[in-house]
Every structure is written in C-alpha cells, then in structure tokens.
Amino acid sequence: MTRSTRLAGVLALAFGSAHADDFVLQRVLVEGARASQLGIADSASAGSISQRELAARVIYRPGELLEAAPGIIASQHSGEGKANQFYLRGFNLDHGTDLRTTLDDMPVNQRSHAHGQGWTDLNFLIPEITARLDYGKGPYSAQAGDFASAGSASIVYSNRLPRSVASATVGQNGYARAVVAGSPDFADGSLLYALEAVHNDGPFTRPDDYRKLNAVLRYSLGYANNGLSITAMAYRGRWNSTDQIPLRAVEDGTLGRFDAIDGSDGGAAQRTSLSGVWRRTGNDSADKVSVYIIRNKLDLFSNFSYYLNDPVDGDQFAQPDRRVTTGLNASRTWHYHSASGSQAGNHLLTVGVQAQNDNIINGLYHTRERIKLDAVREDHIVEGSTGVYAEEHAYWNEWFRTVAGLRADGYRFQVNGDTKRSSQLSPSAGVALGPWQKTELYLNAGSGFHSNDARGVLAGADGLVRSNGYEIGVRSEVVPKLQLALSVYRLDFESELTYVGDEGTTEAGPPSRRNGVEFSAYYKPQRWLSIDFDAAYAKARSRVAAPAWIPGAVEGVAQLALTVDRGPWTGALRLRYFGPRPLTEDNSVRSHRSVTLNGRVGYRINERTRIEIEGFNLTNRRDSAIDYYYASRLRGEAEAHDDVHFHPIEARTARATLVYQF
C-alpha cells in the first residue's frame, strides 16, 4: 500500500463516506493481518490491535487484554474480582495510575479511590464484543490528559457483530463461563447485546468463589463515523481473596503456596453505566460528542500485615467506595485540503473539551472478619475537572509531517467541604520523517500529568503533578511481511505517588526519572501464520541527592506469541517474561522473575461450531505473580519481620470452550 493510498484511507475514515468504515472492518476480518502504521501513527510506540488479533490471544482474566499493547504487564495479588496490578515503562502502576484506560470514551480509572489513585477495574470487559484496542506511550497527545504519562489504552466495543455467538467454557478449579452476544437489526439500526456469567475458584485453599454477572445493551444508528449509539452496561462481582503471603511462612512449612492467612478477605463490586456517542463526518470536518454517567460501588476487605498493629483483632481493614461519575467529551476536527489535491499541504486541526465530575463517598475502617471495629476516616469527595485542547496534524510534503498540541486542565478538589484548586498547561509536539524504503523516523516530546488523590491534595500535596517525556523511534516494513518498531525514551516526574494504606490516602514522593527502550516485531510469513515478539527494558530512579531505586518498578519484560489459523485448525502459544524488580530503595532485595507459557488449540467442527482447549502455565512453574517487601507479624510471632510477601501464579490449568455462531 503506497503512502498516498494510506493517507487517502485515513482521511476517508475520518472525513469520507460512512461506508468506508464497514469496508475496513471487512478487510481486517478477512485478512487478519496487522494494519500498517506507516504514515498514520504519531510515534513509534503507538498502535492499534484489531478484533481478530485480540480474539487470538490466550488470556486468563479480562485485564490481560491490555497486554496486547507491547510492554504492558497485568498481574494480580488478590482475588479475581479485584482490579489488576499493572506495569509499564519502569512503573509499578499499582491498580492503574499513569495508565489512562477508557472504554468508548468512558474513563475506567477512578480518581481519589478508597484503595488507590486511578483504580482500574476491567472485570466488566467482555472480549467477544471488543472491536479494537488503540494504545500509546508517553505524554505526547494533547487529547489524553490525566493518568496518560506512562501510556494510554483505548478500548472500543463493536456496534455490530458479523454473527451472533454463544459459548460455554468449563475448566479446572471450578471455572465456568457462559456468553451470548448478537446484534440484530432494530428500528432502522442495530441492537447489540451481550450477556456473561462467570464462576472461578482458582487454585487456592480457600476458593475465590468469584461470581460475575455482566451485561451490555447498545442501540446504534448509522455507522461508526456518521451516526449515534446509546449504551447501557451492568456488572456485578463477588469474591474471596487469598492476598499475598510471607515467604518465611512458606519456607518453614507453616503455609502452603496457595494458603490464606485471613480467610475473611474479599470483596464485592458493582458498575452500571449509561452512555451515548454521536458522530458527524463530512468532507471538511468531523464532530464527535460523547456523554456518560457511571455508578461504581466497591466493598473491599484486606489484611496485608496480619497482626502487626493489633495482635488481638488483627489488621484487616475495609475500604468502601461509592461514586457517581458524569462526563462530557466534545471535539471538532477541520480538514484543510491542499490546493493541488496532493497530500502535501493537508492539515487536520482538532479542538476539544473534556469535563468530568466525581461525587464520591469512601472510607477506611478497621475490621475483623468483615465486621467494623472502628473508623480511621470517612470522606465525602467531590472532584471536578475541565480540560480543553487543540492539536494540529500537518502534512508538509511526502516525507515530513508534524503534530503539535496544547492542553489546559483545571481541577477542583473538595473533601468534606474544604476545597483546593489546581491547573496546568501541557504542550506536546512530534515529527515524523519518511517513509523512505518503508521506514519512518519519529521525534516526540511533551508534558503530561497525573492528578493526586483529593485527600492528599487537601493535606498539602500538589493537585496535578507534571511529567515531561522525550522519545525517538523508528518503524520499518522494509522486510516483506515484517513490521518492526523501536523506541528509546525518557520520562521525568515531579513526584511519585505512594499509597498509604493506614491513612487511606496517597502521598507525593520524590521526583523520578525513567530511561528505557522498547522493541516490537510482527511477522506474518503466511496467511495462516503470525509471530509476535516484543521486549522492553527500563531504568527507574528517584532524582534525589543520592539516586535510589524505586520499589516495584518494572525493569525487563518480553512476550513471544505464535498464532496459527489453517483449515479447520487454529492454535496459539504465548510465552511471557516478567523480569525481577527492586523491592527496596537500595536494591538489596529483589523479586524473582516470572515466566509463563499459555496456549490454545481449536478445531472448527463446521461453519458455525468450533471447540477450543486452553492451557495456562503449561510448564507448571512455581513463580510469583507479584512480590512486595515490608514488615508483618503472624499470629504467635513475638515481633514483626521484614519479609518478601508474594502472590503465586496459578498452577497449570485447562479450560474447554464450545462456540456456536448463528
């Protein structure tokens, strides 16, 4: 595909006829190859993963779908219903801080959350109706905003499915899942529906007993770039938790790897939402407006230090969180055509506004077996923000294009009636040179931010913490059927976020710097065979007088995946490497590496029916999913002990799925 043809395709999708969108969807579904990003992406670390590629991935839990973006690791240190732990670009992102995640323009990150800033719970995600995952790294887009400094992930649900689908899965450890989804014609449009039910005990001595019910209903009229959609979602989950356990207790035989210390840990979560998206696209402009209202509810019971603070009742604590989030996103893009009709001289100018308000009631309580003993704090938080931005893409000639943006954000933090305000300007710019010999060079720089927990802001922390990022990258398709991308970056933060569990707030730490390199390769030697490989390394340090390691900061990660689709047979193998990390500031204690191999084999019985067998941790390694280092005390211990606390990866498990399309 030539550069001119590719640019024409991009402009057709953004400004041309609505039918262009359907054509591209069909092309992706038929060919199954990763779309070229030459002449499209603004950096070497940005990209898009298609529906077919996402469907080919072998995932243990919904949050692992984000691992399709190179360099992202999604882990878990608790029960299956809890939000995942994420890692990217030298960050332990906790439960989502500095990784902006959205679903159809709705924010998934939850600000000023009871358990951690930017809480990102993706358990409501249904992979069968996920159309696309767009990702980016670094603070280089004026449209991204809060939490996007390390990266951003934008999940898009389908308006229509090629066929209705029903599937049933059974597996070891009490796993069962049933899904039905379809999109029949309705009232001159389409009515997408999806229903999901899941149960999972996991390998733990005290079963997780995770029970999930999930539903999506969407009415869409028109097409993705010229039409509207209205979507209702509802999710509910309940679970028990086997949280991380101390290594000393496993080594002396007191505990097994899958044992729990506090058998009453666990939680329950609910999420309901109503949203709407309207688009209008013409030859010279494109408009988009989205609105949403989201209600989230969480009850979470945890005990990480056991009997450290209270040798009688123990250290279990509850973190209830109730919130209603409302928001509006509106943008307009103008397309300025060149006088000659060629791509040189084309300009795309986008201006937009993003407004969000969170009305939150949360708290922190000392509990025993989920019974409240005393209140540490109770808060009513109202957090509102408005961001306005402008971004211009300019095509100066056949080999030179630029993007320049400016964003302005204002935040209002109110906690129990006390108020503080913060604001920031965030410029960004990028240059793309090429392609020459199907190779393109990128230079990017920009400022971003993460917001702090409102409780910490009222206690004296900065409301918005600036980040500054720089990146140089290259993307090449000079070798036929092979796509390569390499990026080298630096990211500075004015302060780190640290969650203080005993106080129920987030405090600002010292300034930090991350330097790193990322590489990804996608090779499709045959129509039925594709090979993915990506690797990343980051060096994270605090920028203090004596630079210190940042506990939990991810260093090296890598993934290698093989996908086969030939005749009636399909198959996939995925090897994931999650490297060791410093657990203390002096790097004297480090985590172990974690290596997992997952796979799938499928057989099409006929045009409508197929069966799949999935296996997880095929080599049955005894690695940990996550490691921490802190002080704890077990019942009967005379004093506290500094120790590694870990959550094990699941033992080798298998699942079988029957899929029927109708």
mmCIF file of N, CA and C in Angstrom, residues 32 86 95 122 135 160 196 266 326 330 347 386 407 421 455 499 508 511 515 527 549 567 569 590 602 612 614:
data_model
loop_
_atom_site.group_PDB
_atom_site.id
_atom_site.type_symbol
_atom_site.label_atom_id
_atom_site.label_comp_id
_atom_site.label_asym_id
_atom_site.label_seq_id
_atom_site.Cartn_x
_atom_site.Cartn_y
_atom_site.Cartn_z
ATOM 1 N N GLY A 32 -6.877 -10.612 8.426
ATOM 2 C CA GLY A 32 -6.330 -10.924 9.734
ATOM 3 C C GLY A 32 -4.935 -10.404 9.971
ATOM 4 N N PHE A 86 -0.861 -3.248 37.337
ATOM 5 C CA PHE A 86 -0.316 -3.016 36.006
ATOM 6 C C PHE A 86 1.124 -2.508 36.091
ATOM 7 N N HIS A 95 -2.854 -0.029 40.704
ATOM 8 C CA HIS A 95 -4.054 -0.522 40.039
ATOM 9 C C HIS A 95 -4.459 0.369 38.862
ATOM 10 N N LEU A 122 -11.145 -3.757 35.235
ATOM 11 C CA LEU A 122 -11.586 -4.163 33.905
ATOM 12 C C LEU A 122 -12.366 -5.475 33.919
ATOM 13 N N TYR A 135 -3.504 2.050 21.498
ATOM 14 C CA TYR A 135 -2.620 2.330 22.619
ATOM 15 C C TYR A 135 -1.574 3.373 22.225
ATOM 16 N N ARG A 160 -21.738 -3.567 15.692
ATOM 17 C CA ARG A 160 -22.344 -4.729 15.045
ATOM 18 C C ARG A 160 -21.369 -5.900 15.077
ATOM 19 N N GLU A 196 -22.951 -12.238 30.065
ATOM 20 C CA GLU A 196 -21.831 -13.069 30.510
ATOM 21 C C GLU A 196 -22.051 -13.476 31.963
ATOM 22 N N GLY A 266 -11.756 -10.341 51.038
ATOM 23 C CA GLY A 266 -12.538 -10.467 49.805
ATOM 24 C C GLY A 266 -13.231 -9.170 49.477
ATOM 25 N N THR A 326 -19.904 11.532 36.141
ATOM 26 C CA THR A 326 -20.561 12.063 34.950
ATOM 27 C C THR A 326 -19.530 12.790 34.108
ATOM 28 N N ALA A 330 -16.346 16.495 23.875
ATOM 29 C CA ALA A 330 -16.793 17.051 22.597
ATOM 30 C C ALA A 330 -15.575 17.530 21.816
ATOM 31 N N HIS A 347 -3.878 19.652 6.339
ATOM 32 C CA HIS A 347 -3.800 19.927 7.771
ATOM 33 C C HIS A 347 -5.085 19.446 8.442
ATOM 34 N N THR A 386 -12.022 20.115 34.140
ATOM 35 C CA THR A 386 -12.298 20.514 32.760
ATOM 36 C C THR A 386 -10.971 20.634 32.024
ATOM 37 N N ARG A 407 -2.682 21.614 25.789
ATOM 38 C CA ARG A 407 -3.799 21.222 26.641
ATOM 39 C C ARG A 407 -3.787 22.075 27.906
ATOM 40 N N ARG A 421 -7.870 24.108 44.466
ATOM 41 C CA ARG A 421 -7.890 24.073 43.004
ATOM 42 C C ARG A 421 -6.468 23.944 42.459
ATOM 43 N N ARG A 455 -7.742 13.625 48.923
ATOM 44 C CA ARG A 455 -7.432 13.678 50.352
ATOM 45 C C ARG A 455 -5.991 14.099 50.575
ATOM 46 N N TYR A 499 0.772 4.976 47.840
ATOM 47 C CA TYR A 499 -0.463 4.765 48.580
ATOM 48 C C TYR A 499 -0.136 4.441 50.034
ATOM 49 N N ALA A 508 2.727 12.276 47.992
ATOM 50 C CA ALA A 508 3.694 12.546 46.934
ATOM 51 C C ALA A 508 5.098 12.209 47.415
ATOM 52 N N PRO A 511 10.986 13.365 43.228
ATOM 53 C CA PRO A 511 10.966 13.341 41.758
ATOM 54 C C PRO A 511 11.676 12.097 41.233
ATOM 55 N N ASN A 515 14.446 5.947 32.116
ATOM 56 C CA ASN A 515 15.008 5.806 30.783
ATOM 57 C C ASN A 515 14.756 4.378 30.325
ATOM 58 N N ARG A 527 -0.425 -16.505 5.241
ATOM 59 C CA ARG A 527 -1.737 -16.009 5.634
ATOM 60 C C ARG A 527 -2.245 -16.699 6.896
ATOM 61 N N TRP A 549 16.732 3.417 43.937
ATOM 62 C CA TRP A 549 15.820 2.584 43.170
ATOM 63 C C TRP A 549 14.383 2.848 43.620
ATOM 64 N N GLY A 567 -7.028 -24.080 7.769
ATOM 65 C CA GLY A 567 -8.063 -25.086 7.612
ATOM 66 C C GLY A 567 -8.982 -25.070 8.814
ATOM 67 N N TRP A 569 -8.151 -25.971 11.754
ATOM 68 C CA TRP A 569 -7.383 -25.886 12.985
ATOM 69 C C TRP A 569 -6.935 -24.454 13.273
ATOM 70 N N ARG A 590 15.353 -8.117 45.893
ATOM 71 C CA ARG A 590 14.756 -8.092 44.565
ATOM 72 C C ARG A 590 13.756 -9.248 44.420
ATOM 73 N N GLY A 602 -7.688 -25.039 18.716
ATOM 74 C CA GLY A 602 -9.086 -25.009 18.339
ATOM 75 C C GLY A 602 -9.351 -25.804 17.077
ATOM 76 N N GLU A 612 -12.504 -25.366 21.541
ATOM 77 C CA GLU A 612 -11.172 -24.874 21.883
ATOM 78 C C GLU A 612 -10.744 -25.460 23.228
ATOM 79 N N GLU A 614 -7.832 -24.576 26.111
ATOM 80 C CA GLU A 614 -6.822 -23.617 26.552
ATOM 81 C C GLU A 614 -6.066 -24.177 27.743
#
